[in-house]
Coordinates of C-alpha atoms in Angstrom, one line a residue:
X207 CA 14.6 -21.8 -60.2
X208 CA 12.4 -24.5 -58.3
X209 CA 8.9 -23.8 -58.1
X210 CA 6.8 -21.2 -56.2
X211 CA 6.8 -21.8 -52.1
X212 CA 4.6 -19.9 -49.2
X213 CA 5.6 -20.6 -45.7
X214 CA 4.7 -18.8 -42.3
X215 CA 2.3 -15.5 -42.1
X216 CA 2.6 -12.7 -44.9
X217 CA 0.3 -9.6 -45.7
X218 CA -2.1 -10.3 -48.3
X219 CA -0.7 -7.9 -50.7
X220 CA 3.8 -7.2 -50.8
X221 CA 5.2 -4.3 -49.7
X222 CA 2.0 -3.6 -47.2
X223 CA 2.1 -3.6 -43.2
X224 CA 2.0 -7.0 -41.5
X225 CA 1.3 -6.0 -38.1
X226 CA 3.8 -7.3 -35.5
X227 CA 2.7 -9.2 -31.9
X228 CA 2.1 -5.4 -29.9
X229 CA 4.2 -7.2 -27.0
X230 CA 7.8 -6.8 -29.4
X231 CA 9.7 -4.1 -28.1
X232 CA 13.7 -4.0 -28.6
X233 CA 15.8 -1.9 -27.9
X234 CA 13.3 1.2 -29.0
X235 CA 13.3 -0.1 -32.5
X236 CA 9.4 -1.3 -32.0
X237 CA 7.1 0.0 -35.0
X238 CA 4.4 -2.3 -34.9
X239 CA 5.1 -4.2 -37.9
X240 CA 7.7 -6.8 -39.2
X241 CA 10.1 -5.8 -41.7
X242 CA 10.7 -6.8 -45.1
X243 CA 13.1 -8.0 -47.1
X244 CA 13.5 -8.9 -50.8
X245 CA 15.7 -11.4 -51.8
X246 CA 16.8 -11.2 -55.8
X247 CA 18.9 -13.1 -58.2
X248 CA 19.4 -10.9 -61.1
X249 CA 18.5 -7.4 -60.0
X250 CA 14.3 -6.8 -60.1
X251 CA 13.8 -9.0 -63.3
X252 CA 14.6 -12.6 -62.6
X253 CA 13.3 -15.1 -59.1
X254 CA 13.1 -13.8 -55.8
X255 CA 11.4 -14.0 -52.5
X256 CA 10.0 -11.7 -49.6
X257 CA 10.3 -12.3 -46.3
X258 CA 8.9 -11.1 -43.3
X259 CA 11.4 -10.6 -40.2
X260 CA 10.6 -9.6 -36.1
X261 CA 13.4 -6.9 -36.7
X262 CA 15.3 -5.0 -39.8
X263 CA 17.8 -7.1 -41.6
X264 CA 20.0 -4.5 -41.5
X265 CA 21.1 -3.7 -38.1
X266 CA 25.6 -4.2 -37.8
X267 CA 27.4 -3.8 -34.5
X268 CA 31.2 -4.8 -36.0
X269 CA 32.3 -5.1 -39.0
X270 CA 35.9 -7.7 -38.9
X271 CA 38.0 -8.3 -41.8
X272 CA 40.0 -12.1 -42.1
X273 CA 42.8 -12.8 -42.7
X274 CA 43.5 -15.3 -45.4
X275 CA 44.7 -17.8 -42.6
X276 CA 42.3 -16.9 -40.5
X277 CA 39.6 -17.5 -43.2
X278 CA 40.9 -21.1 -44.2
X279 CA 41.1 -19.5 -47.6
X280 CA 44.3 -21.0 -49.9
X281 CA 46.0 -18.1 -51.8
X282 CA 47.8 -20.4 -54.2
X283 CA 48.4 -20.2 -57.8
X284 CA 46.8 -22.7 -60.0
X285 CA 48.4 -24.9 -62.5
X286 CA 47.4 -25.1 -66.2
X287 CA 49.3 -28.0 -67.8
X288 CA 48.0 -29.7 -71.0
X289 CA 47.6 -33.2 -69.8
X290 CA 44.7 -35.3 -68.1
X291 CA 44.9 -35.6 -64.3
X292 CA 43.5 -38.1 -61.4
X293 CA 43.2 -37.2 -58.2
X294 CA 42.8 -39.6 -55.4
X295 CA 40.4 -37.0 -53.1
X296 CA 39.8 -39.8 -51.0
X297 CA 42.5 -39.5 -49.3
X298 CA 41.8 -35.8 -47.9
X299 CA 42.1 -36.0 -43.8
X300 CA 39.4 -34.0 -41.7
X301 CA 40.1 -30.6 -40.9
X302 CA 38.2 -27.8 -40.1
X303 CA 34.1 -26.8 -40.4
X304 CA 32.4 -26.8 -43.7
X305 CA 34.2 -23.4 -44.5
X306 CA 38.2 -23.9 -43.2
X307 CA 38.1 -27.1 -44.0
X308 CA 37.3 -26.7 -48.0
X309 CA 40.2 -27.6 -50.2
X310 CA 40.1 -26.1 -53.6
X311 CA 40.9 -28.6 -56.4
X312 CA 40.1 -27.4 -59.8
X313 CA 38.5 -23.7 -60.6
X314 CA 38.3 -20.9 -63.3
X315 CA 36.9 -17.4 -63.1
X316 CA 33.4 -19.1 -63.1
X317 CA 33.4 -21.7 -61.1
X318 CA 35.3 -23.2 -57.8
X319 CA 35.3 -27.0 -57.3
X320 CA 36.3 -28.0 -53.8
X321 CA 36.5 -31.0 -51.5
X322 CA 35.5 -31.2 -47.9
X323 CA 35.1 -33.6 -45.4
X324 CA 35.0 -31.1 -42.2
X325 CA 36.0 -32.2 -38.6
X326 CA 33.8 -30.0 -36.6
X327 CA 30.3 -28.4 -37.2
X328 CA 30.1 -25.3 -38.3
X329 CA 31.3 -22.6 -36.0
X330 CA 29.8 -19.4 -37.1
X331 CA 27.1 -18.5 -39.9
X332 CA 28.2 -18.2 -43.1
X333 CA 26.9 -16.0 -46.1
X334 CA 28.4 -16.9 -49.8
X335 CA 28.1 -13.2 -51.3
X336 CA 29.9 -14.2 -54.3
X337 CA 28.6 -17.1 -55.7
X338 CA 26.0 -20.0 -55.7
X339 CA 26.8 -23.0 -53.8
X340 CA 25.6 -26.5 -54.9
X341 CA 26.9 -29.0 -52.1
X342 CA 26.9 -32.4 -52.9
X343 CA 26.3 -34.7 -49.9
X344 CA 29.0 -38.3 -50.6
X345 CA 28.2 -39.1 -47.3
X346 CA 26.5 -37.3 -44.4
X347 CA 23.1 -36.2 -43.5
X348 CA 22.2 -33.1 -41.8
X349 CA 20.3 -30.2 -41.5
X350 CA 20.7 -26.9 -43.4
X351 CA 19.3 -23.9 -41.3
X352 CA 18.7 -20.6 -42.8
X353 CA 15.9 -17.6 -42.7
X354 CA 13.9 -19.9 -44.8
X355 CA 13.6 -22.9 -42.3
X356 CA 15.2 -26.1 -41.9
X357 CA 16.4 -28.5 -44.7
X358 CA 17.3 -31.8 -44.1
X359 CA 19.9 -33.6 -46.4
X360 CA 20.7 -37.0 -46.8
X361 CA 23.7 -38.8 -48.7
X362 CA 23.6 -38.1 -52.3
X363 CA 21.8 -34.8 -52.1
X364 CA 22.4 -31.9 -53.9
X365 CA 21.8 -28.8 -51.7
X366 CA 21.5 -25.6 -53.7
X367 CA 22.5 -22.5 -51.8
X368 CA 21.4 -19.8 -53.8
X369 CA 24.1 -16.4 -52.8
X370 CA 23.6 -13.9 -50.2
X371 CA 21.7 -16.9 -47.9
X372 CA 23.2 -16.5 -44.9
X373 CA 22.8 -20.4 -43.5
X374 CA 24.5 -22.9 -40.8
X375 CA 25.0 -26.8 -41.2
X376 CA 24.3 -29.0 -39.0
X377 CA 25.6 -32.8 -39.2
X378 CA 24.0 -35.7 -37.7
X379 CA 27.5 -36.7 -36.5
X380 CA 30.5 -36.0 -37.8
X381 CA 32.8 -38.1 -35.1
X382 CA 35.9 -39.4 -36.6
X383 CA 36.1 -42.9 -37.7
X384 CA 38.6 -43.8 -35.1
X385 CA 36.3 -42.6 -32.5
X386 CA 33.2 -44.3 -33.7
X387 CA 34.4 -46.5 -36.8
X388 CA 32.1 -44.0 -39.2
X389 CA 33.2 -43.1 -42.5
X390 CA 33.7 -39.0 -42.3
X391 CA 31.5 -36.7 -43.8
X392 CA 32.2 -36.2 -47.5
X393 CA 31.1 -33.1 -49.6
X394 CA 31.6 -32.1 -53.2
X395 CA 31.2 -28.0 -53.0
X396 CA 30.7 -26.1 -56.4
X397 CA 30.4 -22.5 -56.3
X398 CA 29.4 -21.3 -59.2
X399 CA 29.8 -16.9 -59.6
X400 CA 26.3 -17.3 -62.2
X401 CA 23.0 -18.4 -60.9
X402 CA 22.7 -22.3 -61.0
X403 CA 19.7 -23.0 -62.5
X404 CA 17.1 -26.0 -64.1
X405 CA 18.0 -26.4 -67.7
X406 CA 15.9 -24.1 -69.4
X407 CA 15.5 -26.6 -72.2
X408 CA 13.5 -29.3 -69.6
X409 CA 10.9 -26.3 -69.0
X410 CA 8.1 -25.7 -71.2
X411 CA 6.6 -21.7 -71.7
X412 CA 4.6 -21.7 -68.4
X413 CA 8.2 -22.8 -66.3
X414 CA 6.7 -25.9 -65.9
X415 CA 9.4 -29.1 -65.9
X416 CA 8.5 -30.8 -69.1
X417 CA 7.2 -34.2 -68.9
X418 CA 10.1 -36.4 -70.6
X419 CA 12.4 -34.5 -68.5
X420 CA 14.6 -36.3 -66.2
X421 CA 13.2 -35.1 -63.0
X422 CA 10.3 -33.0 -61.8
X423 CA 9.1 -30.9 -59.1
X424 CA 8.2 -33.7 -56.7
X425 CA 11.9 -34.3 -56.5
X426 CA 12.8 -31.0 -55.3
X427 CA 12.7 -30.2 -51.6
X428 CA 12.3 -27.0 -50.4
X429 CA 12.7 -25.5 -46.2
X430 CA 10.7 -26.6 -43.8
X431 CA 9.1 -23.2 -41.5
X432 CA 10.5 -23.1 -37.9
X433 CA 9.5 -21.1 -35.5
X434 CA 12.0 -17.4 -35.9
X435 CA 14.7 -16.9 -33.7
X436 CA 13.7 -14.3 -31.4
X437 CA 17.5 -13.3 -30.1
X438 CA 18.7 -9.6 -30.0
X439 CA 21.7 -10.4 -29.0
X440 CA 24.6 -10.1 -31.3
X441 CA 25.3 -12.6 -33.6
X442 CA 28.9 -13.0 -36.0
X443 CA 28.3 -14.1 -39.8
X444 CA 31.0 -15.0 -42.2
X445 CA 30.4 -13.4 -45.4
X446 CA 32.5 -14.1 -48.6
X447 CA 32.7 -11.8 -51.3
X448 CA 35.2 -11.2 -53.9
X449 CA 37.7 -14.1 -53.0
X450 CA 38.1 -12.7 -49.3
X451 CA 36.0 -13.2 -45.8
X452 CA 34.7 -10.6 -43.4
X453 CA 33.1 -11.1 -40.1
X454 CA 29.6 -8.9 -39.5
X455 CA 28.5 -9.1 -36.1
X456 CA 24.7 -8.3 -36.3
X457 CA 22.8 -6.8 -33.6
X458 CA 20.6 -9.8 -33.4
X459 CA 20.1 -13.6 -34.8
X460 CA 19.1 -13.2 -38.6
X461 CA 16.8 -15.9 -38.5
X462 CA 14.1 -14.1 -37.2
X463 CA 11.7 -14.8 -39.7
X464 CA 7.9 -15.3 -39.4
X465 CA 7.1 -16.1 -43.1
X466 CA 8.3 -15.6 -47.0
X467 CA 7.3 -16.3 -50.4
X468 CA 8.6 -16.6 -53.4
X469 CA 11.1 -18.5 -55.7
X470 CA 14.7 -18.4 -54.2
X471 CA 15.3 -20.8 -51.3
X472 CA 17.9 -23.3 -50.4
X473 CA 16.5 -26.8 -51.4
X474 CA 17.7 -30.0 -52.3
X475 CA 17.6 -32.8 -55.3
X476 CA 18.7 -36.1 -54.7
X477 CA 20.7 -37.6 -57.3
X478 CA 19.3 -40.9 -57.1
X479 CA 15.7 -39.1 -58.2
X480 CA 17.3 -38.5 -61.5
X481 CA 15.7 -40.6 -64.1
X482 CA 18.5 -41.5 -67.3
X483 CA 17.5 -41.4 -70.7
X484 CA 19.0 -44.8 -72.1
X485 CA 18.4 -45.8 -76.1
X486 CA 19.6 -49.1 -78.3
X487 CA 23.0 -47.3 -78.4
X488 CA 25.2 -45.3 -76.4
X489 CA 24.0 -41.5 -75.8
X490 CA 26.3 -38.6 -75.1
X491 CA 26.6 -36.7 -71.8
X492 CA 23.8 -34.1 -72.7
X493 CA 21.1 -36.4 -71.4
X494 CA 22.5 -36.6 -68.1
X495 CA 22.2 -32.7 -67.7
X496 CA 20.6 -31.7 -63.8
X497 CA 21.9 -28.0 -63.5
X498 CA 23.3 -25.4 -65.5
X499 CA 25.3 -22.2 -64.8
X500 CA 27.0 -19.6 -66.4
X501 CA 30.2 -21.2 -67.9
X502 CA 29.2 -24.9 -67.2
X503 CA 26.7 -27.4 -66.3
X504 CA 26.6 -30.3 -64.1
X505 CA 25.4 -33.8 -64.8
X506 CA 24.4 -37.0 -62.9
X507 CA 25.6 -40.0 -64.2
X508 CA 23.0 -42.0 -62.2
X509 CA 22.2 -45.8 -62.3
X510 CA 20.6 -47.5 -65.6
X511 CA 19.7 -49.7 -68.2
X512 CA 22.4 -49.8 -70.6
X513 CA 22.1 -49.5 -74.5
X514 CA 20.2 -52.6 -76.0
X515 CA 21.4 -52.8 -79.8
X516 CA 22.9 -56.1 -79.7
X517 CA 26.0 -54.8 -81.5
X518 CA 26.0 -51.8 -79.1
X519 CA 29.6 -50.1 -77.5
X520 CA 28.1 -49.7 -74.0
X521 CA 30.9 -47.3 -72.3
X522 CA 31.2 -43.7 -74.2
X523 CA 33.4 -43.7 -77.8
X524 CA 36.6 -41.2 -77.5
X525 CA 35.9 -38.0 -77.9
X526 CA 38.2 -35.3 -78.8
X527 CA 37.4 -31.9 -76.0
X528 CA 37.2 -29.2 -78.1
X529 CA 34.7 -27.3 -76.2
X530 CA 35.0 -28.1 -72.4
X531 CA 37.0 -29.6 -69.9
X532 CA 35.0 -32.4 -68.5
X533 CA 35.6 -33.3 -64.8
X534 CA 33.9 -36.5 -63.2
X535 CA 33.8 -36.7 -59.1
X536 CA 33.4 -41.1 -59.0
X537 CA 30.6 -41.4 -55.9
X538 CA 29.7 -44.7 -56.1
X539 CA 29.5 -48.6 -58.2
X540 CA 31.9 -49.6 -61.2
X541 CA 32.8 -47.3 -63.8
X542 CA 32.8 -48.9 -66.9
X543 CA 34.9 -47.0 -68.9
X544 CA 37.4 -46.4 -66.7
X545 CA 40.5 -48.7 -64.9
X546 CA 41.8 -47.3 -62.0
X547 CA 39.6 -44.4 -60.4
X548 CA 38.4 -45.3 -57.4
X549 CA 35.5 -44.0 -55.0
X550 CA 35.8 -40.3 -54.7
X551 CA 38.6 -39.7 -57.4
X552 CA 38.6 -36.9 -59.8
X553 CA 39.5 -36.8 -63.1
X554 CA 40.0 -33.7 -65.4
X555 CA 40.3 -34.0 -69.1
X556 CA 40.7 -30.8 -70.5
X557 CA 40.0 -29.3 -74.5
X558 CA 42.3 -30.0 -77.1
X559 CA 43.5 -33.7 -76.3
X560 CA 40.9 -36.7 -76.6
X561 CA 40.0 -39.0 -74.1
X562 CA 37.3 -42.1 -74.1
X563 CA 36.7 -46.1 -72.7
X564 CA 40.5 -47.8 -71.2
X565 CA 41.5 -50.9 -73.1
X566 CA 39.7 -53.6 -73.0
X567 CA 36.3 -52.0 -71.5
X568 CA 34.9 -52.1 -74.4
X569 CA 34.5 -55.3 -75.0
X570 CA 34.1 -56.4 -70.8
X571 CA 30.5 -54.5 -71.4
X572 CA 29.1 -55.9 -74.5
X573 CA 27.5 -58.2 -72.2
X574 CA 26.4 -55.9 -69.4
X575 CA 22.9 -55.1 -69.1
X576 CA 22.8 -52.5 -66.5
X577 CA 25.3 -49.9 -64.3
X578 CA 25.2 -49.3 -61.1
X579 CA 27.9 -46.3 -61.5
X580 CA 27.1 -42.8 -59.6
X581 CA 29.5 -40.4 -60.7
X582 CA 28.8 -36.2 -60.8
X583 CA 30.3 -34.0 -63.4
X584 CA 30.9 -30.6 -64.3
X585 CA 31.7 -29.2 -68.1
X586 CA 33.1 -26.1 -67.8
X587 CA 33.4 -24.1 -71.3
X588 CA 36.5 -22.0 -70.1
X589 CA 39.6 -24.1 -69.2
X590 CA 40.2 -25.5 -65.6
X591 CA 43.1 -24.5 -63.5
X592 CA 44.1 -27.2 -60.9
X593 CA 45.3 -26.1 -57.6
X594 CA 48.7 -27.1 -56.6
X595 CA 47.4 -28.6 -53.0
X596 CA 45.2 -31.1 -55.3
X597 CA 48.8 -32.4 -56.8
X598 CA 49.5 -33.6 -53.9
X599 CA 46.6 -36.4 -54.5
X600 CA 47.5 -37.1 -58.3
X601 CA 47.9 -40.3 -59.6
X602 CA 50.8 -39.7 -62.2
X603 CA 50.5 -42.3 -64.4
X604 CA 46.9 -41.7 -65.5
X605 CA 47.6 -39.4 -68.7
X606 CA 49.5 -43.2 -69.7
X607 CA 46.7 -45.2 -68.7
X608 CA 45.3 -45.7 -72.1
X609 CA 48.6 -47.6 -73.5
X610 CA 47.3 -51.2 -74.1
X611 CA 49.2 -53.9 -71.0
X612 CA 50.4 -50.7 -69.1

């Protein structure tokens, strides 16, 4: 979890009375105070915050179930076929908000790894029940409102939406590129059904980030306090649970928070703050750890100094997956060890077949000095199904690609 944040008024002591402004009164619901709520991760014995709202939390007018088609939500089964795959994801149109227009590409019972590059803003609130959500921003920058505050993003940025935060996302622009020759908004959405959390070995005994760790708590950015919004009128929220989508229409705007404490909040980390280990020779994937999760981790293959041995292999030796499927989002620069992949593909090399450096990248690096490669991945420890949508994208010939001349 990120570190300790206070914003906005709360009661000296938690669980006490903090006095409400003696001119509220809704709807007969008035008691002179504000109403709390706790926010937890793992029951009562792991992070969580308190916060302080004009009116309870709890208050439902309508309660709406979805329809898979009306929820945007592909019921499709996955494909499991022992071979490695590229997908071209940069070739995804727009379509829908941040929620319809998610398109599932690789998942397992842990973890679902989607792309999104949305058409419209978001249309409704939304509240992710289920799981954690770790958006990470291609391109686009924005603002992420929630009960917490506002969070700006920027390209590059990993925002970490921890479950049950019921938030809205707000692009800067998200025109078309015909209309104003932008590139669209491009997300890589993770949701992960554990917490996601810092490594626990880059904190020392006090929680602390160890110095030698990659990163540190300068480099995460929590919400900014707004003002709450004082709106009793009703107010729909999408909430996902369970693999389905209901609409709860609360009896007013949930947002209507004058402080909180505490250690779960939406904040963000951007990947170009991540500081690589580098050595004389190559060093495996482990150092590039950011966050981990139940059933995987993710990693940030950020720019660097490359190994200085003078006999060093500069890309990474073959390595036979007998432990994790290993998928690799390419944001950015030139992939050394790879021919082919181009800006936003995804490959997927699953356990029990080995993969490493294309022909003839290992020697093109023995003279490189540094990369300027951003790429994100996620090891998953359970296999990774792909959805049949993403084979629409796949570049066939890949699991060939490693014949020398073809």
């Amino acid at each position: 979890m990120p570190i300790y944040l206070q914003r906005g008024i709360i009661p000296k002591k938690r669980h006490t009375i903090l006095p409400a402004n003696p001119g509220f009164r809704q709807n007969g619901i008035y008691e002179g105070i504000h109403y709390e709520e706790v926010v937890t991760t793992a029951g009562f014995s792991r992070a969580y915050s308190i916060v302080y709202h004009l009116r309870p939390p709890t208050r439902v007018r309508k309660i709406e179930s979805l329809t898979p088609e009306s929820q945007g939500i592909r019921a499709e089964a996955p494909l499991r076929e022992l071979r490695h795959y590229h997908l071209k994801t940069g070739k995804i149109a727009q379509e829908g908000d941040l929620l319809s227009g998610r398109i599932p590409v690789l998942q397992n019972n842990e973890v679902i790894i989607s792309r999104c590059r949305p058409k419209v803003q978001m249309r409704e609130l939304f509240r992710n029940a289920s799981a954690d959500e770790l958006i990470f921003v291609h391109r686009g920058s924005g603002t992420l409102r929630s009960m917490f505050g506002s969070l700006p993003f920027r390209p590059y940025d990993y925002i970490m939406i921890p479950r049950t935060t019921t938030y809205q996302i707000e692009f800067d622009s998200i025109d078309s590129p015909s209309d104003q020759g932008q590139m669209p908004i491009d997300l890589l959405i993770i949701e992960a059904t554990g917490n996601i959390e810092i490594p626990k070995r880059y904190l020392n005994p006090d929680g602390q980030i160890r110095l030698g760790a990659p990163y540190c708590e300068r480099d995460f950015h929590g919400p900014m306090q707004t003002d709450p919004i004082d709106l009793d009128t009703e107010t729909p929220v999408v909430i996902q649970a369970n693999g389905q989508r209901s609409r709860y229409v609360l009896a007013n705007h949930p947002f209507d928070v004058v402080g909180w404490d505490g250690m779960v909040y939406p904040y963000t980390f951007n990947a170009l703050d991540f500081e690589p280990v580098t050595g004389t020779i190559h060093q495996p994937p482990p150092i590039h750890q950011t966050f981990e999760a139940q059933g995987f981790v993710v990693c940030t293959f950020a720019p660097r100094l490359l190994d200085t041995h003078p006999q060093a292999i500069k890309v990474p030796y073959a390595h036979s997956n007998v432990e994790s499927d290993e998928m690799l989002y390419y944001v950015a620069g030139q992939f050394g060890s790879r021919r082919g992949v181009e800006e936003a593909s995804i490959t997927l090399h699953p356990s029990g077949i080995p993969h490493g450096p294309h022909p003839g990248t290992i020697m093109a690096s023995r003279e490189v000095t540094r990369t300027n490669e951003l790429a994100v991945m996620v090891d998953t420890f359970a296999p990774l199904n792909v959805a049949k949508k993403a084979l629409e994208l796949e570049d066939r010939n890949y699991p060939y690609s490693w014949l020398e001349n073809e």
